[in-house]
Each structure stands twice: as structure tokens, then as C-alpha cells.
PDB file of C-alpha atoms in Angstrom:
ATOM      1  CA  MET A   1      97.640 136.995 198.727  1.00  0.00           C
ATOM      2  CA  SER A   2     100.664 139.242 198.687  1.00  0.00           C
ATOM      3  CA  ASP A   3     102.550 140.353 201.794  1.00  0.00           C
ATOM      4  CA  GLU A   4     100.860 143.754 201.725  1.00  0.00           C
ATOM      5  CA  HIS A   5      97.443 142.223 202.300  1.00  0.00           C
ATOM      6  CA  GLU A   6      98.210 139.441 204.771  1.00  0.00           C
ATOM      7  CA  LEU A   7      96.160 139.623 207.928  1.00  0.00           C
ATOM      8  CA  ASP A   8      97.641 140.115 211.345  1.00  0.00           C
ATOM      9  CA  PRO A   9      94.999 139.090 213.884  1.00  0.00           C
ATOM     10  CA  ALA A  10      95.923 142.035 216.133  1.00  0.00           C
ATOM     11  CA  GLU A  11      95.460 144.534 213.296  1.00  0.00           C
ATOM     12  CA  GLY A  12      92.348 143.088 211.732  1.00  0.00           C
ATOM     13  CA  GLU A  13      91.217 143.197 208.146  1.00  0.00           C
ATOM     14  CA  THR A  14      92.738 145.604 205.612  1.00  0.00           C
ATOM     15  CA  LEU A  15      90.242 148.389 204.909  1.00  0.00           C
ATOM     16  CA  PHE A  16      92.320 150.592 202.586  1.00  0.00           C
ATOM     17  CA  TYR A  17      95.577 149.985 200.745  1.00  0.00           C
ATOM     18  CA  GLU A  18      97.772 151.938 198.329  1.00  0.00           C
ATOM     19  CA  SER A  19     101.048 150.376 197.232  1.00  0.00           C
ATOM     20  CA  GLY A  20     102.920 153.618 196.588  1.00  0.00           C
ATOM     21  CA  GLY A  21     104.405 152.391 193.303  1.00  0.00           C
ATOM     22  CA  ALA A  22     103.638 149.920 190.528  1.00  0.00           C
ATOM     23  CA  TRP A  23     106.139 147.303 189.386  1.00  0.00           C
ATOM     24  CA  TRP A  24     105.174 147.628 185.699  1.00  0.00           C
ATOM     25  CA  VAL A  25     107.022 150.970 185.620  1.00  0.00           C
ATOM     26  CA  VAL A  26     110.313 149.043 185.820  1.00  0.00           C
ATOM     27  CA  ALA A  27     109.648 147.583 182.345  1.00  0.00           C
ATOM     28  CA  ILE A  28     109.238 150.925 180.537  1.00  0.00           C
ATOM     29  CA  GLY A  29     112.957 151.590 179.875  1.00  0.00           C
ATOM     30  CA  PRO A  30     113.858 148.061 178.760  1.00  0.00           C
ATOM     31  CA  VAL A  31     110.756 147.881 176.518  1.00  0.00           C
ATOM     32  CA  LEU A  32     111.654 151.199 174.870  1.00  0.00           C
ATOM     33  CA  CYS A  33     115.219 149.992 174.270  1.00  0.00           C
ATOM     34  CA  LEU A  34     113.879 146.738 172.807  1.00  0.00           C
ATOM     35  CA  THR A  35     111.575 148.758 170.526  1.00  0.00           C
ATOM     36  CA  VAL A  36     114.534 150.817 169.265  1.00  0.00           C
ATOM     37  CA  PHE A  37     116.517 147.602 168.676  1.00  0.00           C
ATOM     38  CA  ILE A  38     113.648 146.097 166.635  1.00  0.00           C
ATOM     39  CA  MET A  39     113.400 149.325 164.624  1.00  0.00           C
ATOM     40  CA  GLU A  40     117.147 149.130 163.931  1.00  0.00           C
ATOM     41  CA  ILE A  41     116.786 145.515 162.736  1.00  0.00           C
ATOM     42  CA  PHE A  42     114.007 146.374 160.278  1.00  0.00           C
ATOM     43  CA  GLY A  43     115.565 149.729 159.340  1.00  0.00           C
ATOM     44  CA  GLY A  44     118.622 148.059 157.914  1.00  0.00           C
ATOM     45  CA  GLY A  45     121.059 150.358 159.717  1.00  0.00           C
ATOM     46  CA  LYS A  46     123.783 149.550 162.187  1.00  0.00           C
ATOM     47  CA  LEU A  47     122.656 147.617 165.273  1.00  0.00           C
ATOM     48  CA  HIS A  48     123.554 149.275 168.569  1.00  0.00           C
ATOM     49  CA  TRP A  49     122.638 146.323 170.750  1.00  0.00           C
ATOM     50  CA  PRO A  50     125.457 146.746 173.332  1.00  0.00           C
ATOM     51  CA  ALA A  51     124.483 150.369 174.021  1.00  0.00           C
ATOM     52  CA  LEU A  52     120.767 149.555 174.046  1.00  0.00           C
ATOM     53  CA  LEU A  53     121.371 146.666 176.438  1.00  0.00           C
ATOM     54  CA  VAL A  54     123.343 148.913 178.805  1.00  0.00           C
ATOM     55  CA  PHE A  55     120.724 151.682 178.646  1.00  0.00           C
ATOM     56  CA  GLY A  56     117.899 149.187 179.173  1.00  0.00           C
ATOM     57  CA  LEU A  57     119.630 147.763 182.247  1.00  0.00           C
ATOM     58  CA  LEU A  58     120.450 151.217 183.657  1.00  0.00           C
ATOM     59  CA  ILE A  59     116.952 152.610 183.162  1.00  0.00           C
ATOM     60  CA  GLY A  60     115.397 149.408 184.507  1.00  0.00           C
ATOM     61  CA  GLY A  61     117.748 149.454 187.505  1.00  0.00           C
ATOM     62  CA  PHE A  62     116.969 153.069 188.394  1.00  0.00           C
ATOM     63  CA  SER A  63     113.251 152.387 187.988  1.00  0.00           C
ATOM     64  CA  LEU A  64     113.549 149.341 190.225  1.00  0.00           C
ATOM     65  CA  VAL A  65     115.150 151.422 192.987  1.00  0.00           C
ATOM     66  CA  GLN A  66     112.479 154.128 192.641  1.00  0.00           C
ATOM     67  CA  VAL A  67     109.559 151.698 192.788  1.00  0.00           C
ATOM     68  CA  TYR A  68     111.081 149.838 195.733  1.00  0.00           C
ATOM     69  CA  ALA A  69     111.537 153.135 197.627  1.00  0.00           C
ATOM     70  CA  ALA A  70     108.013 154.292 196.778  1.00  0.00           C
ATOM     71  CA  ARG A  71     106.531 151.009 198.018  1.00  0.00           C
ATOM     72  CA  ALA A  72     108.502 151.315 201.261  1.00  0.00           C
ATOM     73  CA  HIS A  73     107.986 155.019 201.961  1.00  0.00           C
ATOM     74  CA  VAL A  74     104.779 156.075 200.204  1.00  0.00           C
ATOM     75  CA  SER A  75     102.502 153.083 200.760  1.00  0.00           C
ATOM     76  CA  VAL A  76      99.383 153.298 202.933  1.00  0.00           C
ATOM     77  CA  ARG A  77      97.665 150.470 204.773  1.00  0.00           C
ATOM     78  CA  LEU A  78      94.653 151.008 207.008  1.00  0.00           C
ATOM     79  CA  THR A  79      93.389 148.054 209.001  1.00  0.00           C
ATOM     80  CA  GLU A  80      90.707 147.741 211.630  1.00  0.00           C
ATOM     81  CA  GLY A  81      93.286 148.543 214.308  1.00  0.00           C
ATOM     82  CA  THR A  82      96.273 150.306 212.724  1.00  0.00           C
ATOM     83  CA  LEU A  83      97.335 152.885 210.152  1.00  0.00           C
ATOM     84  CA  ARG A  84     100.648 152.418 208.331  1.00  0.00           C
ATOM     85  CA  GLN A  85     102.018 155.419 206.430  1.00  0.00           C
ATOM     86  CA  GLY A  86     105.301 154.491 204.789  1.00  0.00           C
ATOM     87  CA  ALA A  87     107.474 152.902 207.483  1.00  0.00           C
ATOM     88  CA  GLN A  88     105.482 154.286 210.440  1.00  0.00           C
ATOM     89  CA  THR A  89     102.584 152.366 211.948  1.00  0.00           C
ATOM     90  CA  ILE A  90     100.280 153.813 214.582  1.00  0.00           C
ATOM     91  CA  ARG A  91      97.346 152.234 216.373  1.00  0.00           C
ATOM     92  CA  LEU A  92      93.999 153.852 215.659  1.00  0.00           C
ATOM     93  CA  ASP A  93      93.468 154.388 219.372  1.00  0.00           C
ATOM     94  CA  GLU A  94      96.455 156.794 219.233  1.00  0.00           C
ATOM     95  CA  ILE A  95      94.304 159.129 217.110  1.00  0.00           C
ATOM     96  CA  GLU A  96      92.233 161.456 219.249  1.00  0.00           C
ATOM     97  CA  GLU A  97      90.422 163.325 216.473  1.00  0.00           C
ATOM     98  CA  ILE A  98      90.111 163.355 212.671  1.00  0.00           C
ATOM     99  CA  PHE A  99      89.564 166.856 211.321  1.00  0.00           C
ATOM    100  CA  PRO A 100      86.992 167.523 208.593  1.00  0.00           C
ATOM    101  CA  GLU A 101      88.080 168.440 205.086  1.00  0.00           C
ATOM    102  CA  ASN A 102      88.839 172.144 204.732  1.00  0.00           C
ATOM    103  CA  HIS A 103      86.503 173.713 202.172  1.00  0.00           C
ATOM    104  CA  GLY A 104      87.047 177.293 203.333  1.00  0.00           C
ATOM    105  CA  SER A 105      89.474 179.890 202.079  1.00  0.00           C
ATOM    106  CA  GLU A 106      91.228 180.055 205.458  1.00  0.00           C
ATOM    107  CA  HIS A 107      94.187 177.756 206.041  1.00  0.00           C
ATOM    108  CA  ALA A 108      93.349 175.119 208.678  1.00  0.00           C
ATOM    109  CA  LYS A 109      95.975 174.611 211.395  1.00  0.00           C
ATOM    110  CA  TRP A 110      96.343 170.891 210.608  1.00  0.00           C
ATOM    111  CA  GLU A 111      97.282 171.664 206.969  1.00  0.00           C
ATOM    112  CA  SER A 112     100.726 172.842 208.060  1.00  0.00           C
ATOM    113  CA  ALA A 113     101.262 169.906 210.443  1.00  0.00           C
ATOM    114  CA  PRO A 114     103.980 167.346 209.643  1.00  0.00           C
ATOM    115  CA  ALA A 115     103.046 164.217 207.725  1.00  0.00           C
ATOM    116  CA  LEU A 116     102.836 160.812 209.350  1.00  0.00           C
ATOM    117  CA  GLY A 117     105.604 158.482 208.251  1.00  0.00           C
ATOM    118  CA  GLU A 118     109.266 159.299 207.918  1.00  0.00           C
ATOM    119  CA  LEU A 119     108.737 161.870 205.150  1.00  0.00           C
ATOM    120  CA  SER A 120     109.021 165.585 205.842  1.00  0.00           C
ATOM    121  CA  ALA A 121     105.776 166.448 204.042  1.00  0.00           C
ATOM    122  CA  VAL A 122     102.765 164.849 202.408  1.00  0.00           C
ATOM    123  CA  PRO A 123     104.109 163.017 199.327  1.00  0.00           C
ATOM    124  CA  ARG A 124     103.469 164.408 195.856  1.00  0.00           C
ATOM    125  CA  ARG A 125     100.110 163.568 194.265  1.00  0.00           C
ATOM    126  CA  ARG A 126      98.668 162.752 197.680  1.00  0.00           C
ATOM    127  CA  SER A 127      96.414 164.807 199.919  1.00  0.00           C
ATOM    128  CA  GLY A 128      96.442 165.146 203.682  1.00  0.00           C
ATOM    129  CA  VAL A 129      93.842 164.302 206.298  1.00  0.00           C
ATOM    130  CA  GLY A 130      94.288 166.233 209.529  1.00  0.00           C
ATOM    131  CA  VAL A 131      94.541 164.179 212.701  1.00  0.00           C
ATOM    132  CA  LYS A 132      95.135 165.055 216.335  1.00  0.00           C
ATOM    133  CA  LEU A 133      97.106 162.381 218.125  1.00  0.00           C
ATOM    134  CA  VAL A 134      96.783 161.495 221.788  1.00  0.00           C
ATOM    135  CA  GLY A 135      98.964 164.034 223.553  1.00  0.00           C
ATOM    136  CA  GLY A 136      97.762 166.910 221.362  1.00  0.00           C
ATOM    137  CA  ARG A 137     100.227 166.663 218.448  1.00  0.00           C
ATOM    138  CA  LEU A 138      98.756 167.527 215.043  1.00  0.00           C
ATOM    139  CA  ALA A 139      99.741 165.484 211.994  1.00  0.00           C
ATOM    140  CA  GLN A 140      98.602 164.680 208.494  1.00  0.00           C
ATOM    141  CA  ALA A 141      97.653 161.215 207.366  1.00  0.00           C
ATOM    142  CA  TRP A 142      97.724 161.036 203.565  1.00  0.00           C
ATOM    143  CA  ALA A 143      96.646 159.040 200.541  1.00  0.00           C
ATOM    144  CA  ARG A 144      96.188 159.369 196.800  1.00  0.00           C
ATOM    145  CA  ASP A 145      92.459 158.489 196.967  1.00  0.00           C
ATOM    146  CA  VAL A 146      91.949 160.819 199.918  1.00  0.00           C
ATOM    147  CA  HIS A 147      88.119 160.776 199.897  1.00  0.00           C
ATOM    148  CA  HIS A 148      87.910 156.977 200.166  1.00  0.00           C
ATOM    149  CA  PHE A 149      90.773 156.959 202.674  1.00  0.00           C
ATOM    150  CA  ARG A 150      89.127 159.627 204.863  1.00  0.00           C
ATOM    151  CA  SER A 151      85.845 157.705 204.867  1.00  0.00           C
ATOM    152  CA  GLU A 152      87.491 154.394 205.827  1.00  0.00           C
ATOM    153  CA  LEU A 153      89.714 156.079 208.438  1.00  0.00           C
ATOM    154  CA  GLN A 154      86.747 157.814 210.076  1.00  0.00           C
ATOM    155  CA  GLN A 155      84.701 154.604 210.201  1.00  0.00           C
ATOM    156  CA  ALA A 156      87.592 152.539 211.576  1.00  0.00           C
ATOM    157  CA  HIS A 157      88.460 155.230 214.142  1.00  0.00           C
ATOM    158  CA  GLN A 158      84.830 155.442 215.264  1.00  0.00           C
ATOM    159  CA  ALA A 159      84.685 151.648 215.639  1.00  0.00           C
ATOM    160  CA  VAL A 160      87.833 151.683 217.807  1.00  0.00           C
ATOM    161  CA  GLN A 161      86.416 154.509 219.957  1.00  0.00           C
ATOM    162  CA  MET A 162      83.250 152.464 220.474  1.00  0.00           C
ATOM    163  CA  GLY A 163      85.351 149.505 221.611  1.00  0.00           C
ATOM    164  CA  LEU A 164      84.813 147.508 218.451  1.00  0.00           C
ATOM    165  CA  GLY A 165      88.339 146.385 217.729  1.00  0.00           C
ATOM    166  CA  PRO A 166      89.497 144.023 215.022  1.00  0.00           C
ATOM    167  CA  LYS A 167      87.202 141.091 214.362  1.00  0.00           C
ATOM    168  CA  ARG A 168      88.410 137.936 216.021  1.00  0.00           C
ATOM    169  CA  ARG A 169      89.029 135.161 213.543  1.00  0.00           C
ATOM    170  CA  ASP A 170      88.849 131.749 215.141  1.00  0.00           C
ATOM    171  CA  THR A 171      91.457 129.501 213.589  1.00  0.00           C
ATOM    172  CA  ASP A 172      91.073 126.704 216.123  1.00  0.00           C
ATOM    173  CA  THR A 173      88.486 124.075 215.478  1.00  0.00           C
ATOM    174  CA  PRO A 174      86.481 122.767 218.446  1.00  0.00           C
ATOM    175  CA  ASP A 175      87.448 119.342 219.752  1.00  0.00           C
TER     176      ASP A 175
END
């Protein structure tokens, strides 16, 4: 298992996970440069391998930084006891209420609330889920697959409210 999915006994099992960025994107620039180089070989023209190598490294390097940042700041992990949005993690018992999806034409108050995490707004290509935190502050949890996320968040939140915390996993064997 990768680090993103490792279990912390206090948090419980992972119920929903989005990485925020895929590592395969890093290969796009270098693969395109390699394709151009192969076309130059078979085309019989001048080979521009130094320039293609530099461009491949630059594009790959920028992509690497972008994917790393996306995985750090736009990832979502919901467990039986916590919700991590980017670099911010909150316990599910810190959520007082999860608002229903807004199907009306009127703007719901939670839709203008700040996003959870260190971002100023809900990230692009993600949708918000309105939550009221203990203390009355409104916020937006968010995910790309918002319908699945909302369902899992509501079930996990309800379980925590009912006192059904993370499942205990016995790692000790009886003597």
C-alpha cells in the first residue's frame, strides 16, 4: 500500500480518497520530445537532440512540481474519524452539520463559505459540500467526485455522531 492509504488506528479505514494529481502527467513532455527526436531520425533532417533534451527536462520538471503541489494541496482523504483536505485535517466530530446539495435557483449561504484546506476557494474541477463546524463557522469540503464524497462523508459523520468511531483493529495476539 502507498502512504496515502496507510491506516492510522485513530483515524480508521479510508472511505474516500482522491490524490489531487497523477504522476503519469510528468511523462507527457519528455515523451513528446522523444517522439519529435524519433521523427527527426527517420525524417533525415538535422537532429536537435540537445534542445529536445533540455525541453524534455524543463517540461518534465515543471510537471513534476505541479503534480507534487496538487498531491499536497488538492488531495482528499476521508477516514472513519477524520477528513483531510489538502494540508488541513479535521476530526469528523468537529463537523456539526452537513448541508444538503443545493438544487434551487437561490444561492445557499454555505456556497460562499471558505474552502477547507489552505486554499482560498474550492479548487478547479471540484465541487463543494457545505458543512457547519462546531462553533458555527461555515465551510466547504470539496472533491472531484462530489456525489460519492458527499455520501461517504454523511455516512461517516452519522456514525461518529452515533458514537461509532473507527473500528478497532486488534494487532496483539492473545497469549
